Tab-separated table of C-alpha atoms in Angstrom:
chain	number	residue	atom	x	y	z
A	1	UNK	CA	0.000	0.000	0.000
A	2	UNK	CA	2.783	2.363	0.914
A	3	UNK	CA	4.777	1.648	-2.241
A	4	UNK	CA	1.861	2.188	-4.614
A	5	UNK	CA	0.043	4.745	-2.428
A	6	UNK	CA	-3.086	2.817	-3.277
A	7	UNK	CA	-5.299	0.066	-1.873
A	8	UNK	CA	-6.572	-1.056	-5.277
A	9	UNK	CA	-4.912	-4.485	-5.113
A	10	UNK	CA	-5.517	-5.030	-1.392
A	11	UNK	CA	-8.711	-6.384	0.147
A	12	UNK	CA	-9.835	-4.688	3.368
A	13	UNK	CA	-12.036	-7.362	4.927
A	14	UNK	CA	-9.167	-9.748	5.873
A	15	UNK	CA	-7.558	-7.000	8.000
A	16	UNK	CA	-10.833	-6.324	9.765
A	17	UNK	CA	-11.829	-9.945	10.361
A	18	UNK	CA	-8.344	-10.823	11.605
A	19	UNK	CA	-8.498	-7.909	14.045
A	20	UNK	CA	-11.870	-9.105	15.389
A	21	UNK	CA	-10.482	-12.650	15.545
A	22	UNK	CA	-7.467	-11.456	17.567
A	23	UNK	CA	-9.675	-9.489	19.950
A	24	UNK	CA	-11.977	-12.490	20.430
A	25	UNK	CA	-9.081	-14.847	21.201
A	26	UNK	CA	-7.618	-12.174	23.482
A	27	UNK	CA	-10.868	-12.292	25.486
A	28	UNK	CA	-10.742	-16.103	25.538
A	29	UNK	CA	-7.132	-15.985	26.764
A	30	UNK	CA	-8.008	-13.425	29.454
A	31	UNK	CA	-10.912	-15.556	30.654
A	32	UNK	CA	-8.670	-18.628	30.705
A	33	UNK	CA	-5.759	-16.769	32.285
A	34	UNK	CA	-3.460	-17.948	29.471
A	35	UNK	CA	-0.685	-15.414	28.930
A	36	UNK	CA	0.404	-16.908	25.600
A	37	UNK	CA	-3.074	-16.308	24.151
A	38	UNK	CA	-3.210	-12.858	25.707
A	39	UNK	CA	0.173	-11.612	24.484
A	40	UNK	CA	0.055	-13.111	20.984
A	41	UNK	CA	-3.456	-11.868	20.289
A	42	UNK	CA	-2.839	-8.435	21.842
A	43	UNK	CA	0.154	-7.973	19.526
A	44	UNK	CA	-1.905	-9.292	16.599
A	45	UNK	CA	-4.772	-6.905	17.368
A	46	UNK	CA	-2.409	-3.923	17.568
A	47	UNK	CA	-0.763	-4.849	14.237
A	48	UNK	CA	-4.101	-5.428	12.504
A	49	UNK	CA	-5.385	-2.096	13.823
A	50	UNK	CA	-2.272	-0.396	12.411
A	51	UNK	CA	-2.880	-2.103	9.043
A	52	UNK	CA	-6.476	-0.855	9.124
A	53	UNK	CA	-5.301	2.697	9.823
A	54	UNK	CA	-2.786	2.541	6.957
A	55	UNK	CA	-5.516	1.176	4.686
A	56	UNK	CA	-7.808	4.041	5.692
A	57	UNK	CA	-5.045	6.551	4.996
A	58	UNK	CA	-4.553	5.344	1.409
A	59	UNK	CA	-8.201	4.502	0.707
A	60	UNK	CA	-10.189	6.896	-1.482
A	61	UNK	CA	-13.606	5.423	-0.594
A	62	UNK	CA	-13.427	5.765	3.185
A	63	UNK	CA	-17.197	5.640	3.756
A	64	UNK	CA	-17.549	1.940	2.845
A	65	UNK	CA	-14.475	0.996	4.888
A	66	UNK	CA	-15.667	2.947	7.926
A	67	UNK	CA	-19.124	1.370	7.614
A	68	UNK	CA	-17.642	-2.159	7.578
A	69	UNK	CA	-15.421	-1.268	10.542
A	70	UNK	CA	-18.316	0.199	12.533
A	71	UNK	CA	-20.492	-2.841	11.788
A	72	UNK	CA	-17.890	-5.340	12.989
A	73	UNK	CA	-17.066	-3.192	16.014
A	74	UNK	CA	-20.790	-3.180	16.848
A	75	UNK	CA	-20.862	-6.986	16.613
A	76	UNK	CA	-17.772	-7.136	18.821
A	77	UNK	CA	-19.324	-4.854	21.454
A	78	UNK	CA	-22.564	-6.890	21.422
A	79	UNK	CA	-20.554	-10.095	21.790
A	80	UNK	CA	-18.497	-8.593	24.593
A	81	UNK	CA	-21.672	-7.509	26.390
A	82	UNK	CA	-23.233	-10.939	25.960
A	83	UNK	CA	-20.225	-12.969	27.090
A	84	UNK	CA	-19.128	-10.745	29.954
A	85	UNK	CA	-22.456	-9.425	31.251
A	86	UNK	CA	-25.197	-11.939	30.429
A	87	UNK	CA	-23.366	-15.242	30.932
A	88	UNK	CA	-22.554	-15.282	34.660
A	89	UNK	CA	-20.998	-18.755	34.920
A	90	UNK	CA	-17.291	-18.629	34.005
A	91	UNK	CA	-17.149	-22.194	32.645
A	92	UNK	CA	-20.198	-21.641	30.429
A	93	UNK	CA	-18.747	-18.328	29.254
A	94	UNK	CA	-15.450	-20.033	28.430
A	95	UNK	CA	-17.209	-22.753	26.423
A	96	UNK	CA	-19.449	-20.328	24.513
A	97	UNK	CA	-16.620	-17.881	23.827
A	98	UNK	CA	-14.381	-20.780	22.741
A	99	UNK	CA	-17.080	-21.966	20.353
A	100	UNK	CA	-17.544	-18.438	18.952
A	101	UNK	CA	-13.781	-18.028	18.457
A	102	UNK	CA	-13.581	-21.458	16.817
A	103	UNK	CA	-16.370	-20.744	14.314
A	104	UNK	CA	-14.906	-17.330	13.488
A	105	UNK	CA	-11.410	-18.772	12.994
A	106	UNK	CA	-12.686	-21.592	10.770
A	107	UNK	CA	-14.538	-19.099	8.578
A	108	UNK	CA	-11.399	-16.971	8.382
A	109	UNK	CA	-9.286	-19.939	7.247
A	110	UNK	CA	-11.893	-21.069	4.703
A	111	UNK	CA	-12.459	-17.611	3.196
A	112	UNK	CA	-9.477	-17.760	0.765
A	113	UNK	CA	-11.122	-20.794	-0.828
A	114	UNK	CA	-13.798	-18.443	-2.180
A	115	UNK	CA	-11.308	-17.619	-4.949
A	116	UNK	CA	-10.884	-21.315	-5.740
A	117	UNK	CA	-13.343	-21.322	-8.654
A	118	UNK	CA	-11.674	-18.256	-10.199
A	119	UNK	CA	-8.222	-19.796	-9.801
A	120	UNK	CA	-9.322	-23.020	-11.496
A	121	UNK	CA	-11.349	-21.241	-14.209
A	122	UNK	CA	-8.517	-18.815	-15.093
A	123	UNK	CA	-5.751	-21.360	-14.391
A	124	UNK	CA	-3.961	-18.566	-12.567
A	125	UNK	CA	-2.899	-18.266	-8.921
A	126	UNK	CA	-2.174	-14.563	-9.265
A	127	UNK	CA	-5.049	-13.872	-6.823
A	128	UNK	CA	-3.325	-15.974	-4.137
A	129	UNK	CA	-0.351	-14.967	-2.019
A	130	UNK	CA	2.337	-17.622	-1.679
A	131	UNK	CA	3.924	-15.921	1.351
A	132	UNK	CA	0.525	-15.677	3.064
A	133	UNK	CA	-0.047	-19.382	2.376
A	134	UNK	CA	3.265	-20.233	4.076
A	135	UNK	CA	2.405	-17.958	7.015
A	136	UNK	CA	-1.056	-19.529	7.319
A	137	UNK	CA	0.411	-23.034	7.356
A	138	UNK	CA	3.009	-22.179	10.009
A	139	UNK	CA	0.550	-20.248	12.163
A	140	UNK	CA	-2.253	-22.785	12.026
A	141	UNK	CA	0.145	-25.686	12.626
A	142	UNK	CA	1.696	-23.887	15.614
A	143	UNK	CA	-1.708	-23.160	17.160
A	144	UNK	CA	-2.871	-26.729	16.499
A	145	UNK	CA	0.163	-28.163	18.307
A	146	UNK	CA	-0.280	-25.646	21.138
A	147	UNK	CA	-3.956	-26.613	21.435
A	148	UNK	CA	-2.991	-30.305	21.628
A	149	UNK	CA	-0.479	-29.433	24.346
A	150	UNK	CA	-3.200	-27.656	26.340
A	151	UNK	CA	-5.806	-30.302	25.458
A	152	UNK	CA	-8.040	-27.428	24.328
A	153	UNK	CA	-10.362	-28.404	21.451
A	154	UNK	CA	-11.342	-24.748	20.934
A	155	UNK	CA	-7.760	-24.083	19.813
A	156	UNK	CA	-7.101	-27.377	17.983
A	157	UNK	CA	-10.282	-27.718	15.905
A	158	UNK	CA	-10.408	-24.265	14.258
A	159	UNK	CA	-6.734	-24.250	13.321
A	160	UNK	CA	-6.760	-27.617	11.581
A	161	UNK	CA	-8.665	-26.210	8.536
A	162	UNK	CA	-5.862	-23.657	8.179
A	163	UNK	CA	-3.447	-26.518	7.603
A	164	UNK	CA	-5.790	-28.163	5.080
A	165	UNK	CA	-6.517	-24.956	3.147
A	166	UNK	CA	-2.793	-24.178	3.003
A	167	UNK	CA	-2.089	-27.537	1.373
A	168	UNK	CA	-4.941	-26.935	-1.097
A	169	UNK	CA	-3.403	-23.575	-2.008
A	170	UNK	CA	0.087	-25.147	-2.312
A	171	UNK	CA	-1.409	-27.677	-4.716
A	172	UNK	CA	-2.940	-24.816	-6.726
A	173	UNK	CA	0.440	-23.046	-6.868
A	174	UNK	CA	1.994	-26.278	-8.140
A	175	UNK	CA	-0.786	-26.895	-10.696
A	176	UNK	CA	-0.971	-23.262	-11.898
A	177	UNK	CA	2.460	-21.653	-11.411
A	178	UNK	CA	2.471	-17.881	-11.111
A	179	UNK	CA	3.719	-15.862	-14.046
A	180	UNK	CA	3.737	-12.280	-12.912
A	181	UNK	CA	5.612	-9.051	-13.243
A	182	UNK	CA	8.040	-7.742	-10.625
A	183	UNK	CA	5.644	-5.055	-9.284
A	184	UNK	CA	3.025	-7.692	-8.436
A	185	UNK	CA	5.643	-9.828	-6.697
A	186	UNK	CA	6.716	-6.867	-4.565
A	187	UNK	CA	3.115	-6.219	-3.566
A	188	UNK	CA	2.679	-9.818	-2.443
A	189	UNK	CA	5.663	-9.815	-0.044
């Protein structure tokens, strides 16, 4: 974004959903008293918020971006109110929040597959980021192993699809190798 001074080739929704995901897992970690979840997701939320601010700075159509941000923040506030004010039992709150975080994380990992039909139809993986696929594989595998270590299904189950979708994307990169110009490659890293 900074190099091109434009957001034309960058989707906004992944920044926003990842920020909400980090904030949700931060709440789960706080409720559980797990400092690894707290620190990692606090750092992730700060970084995603910075990405959102940079996106807003370079975005020409700010109204739509601010509307999406306000909508998801409203959902987050409603969720926060529900989990922290209306569910008094800590164990029930932990289970419901864990389930919410799991569903949200699974949908986040499956969302890149929405481009699958376009990739296959065009026989081009130019829409996919190879570096993001590597990062997704490493992140989801790390969280899966950490979840197994804690014996926490709310961490294991939602991260396993991240591993599967990464291998699907690797297969697509193998089947349809990228042929792109240098500017596109710089944008993807």
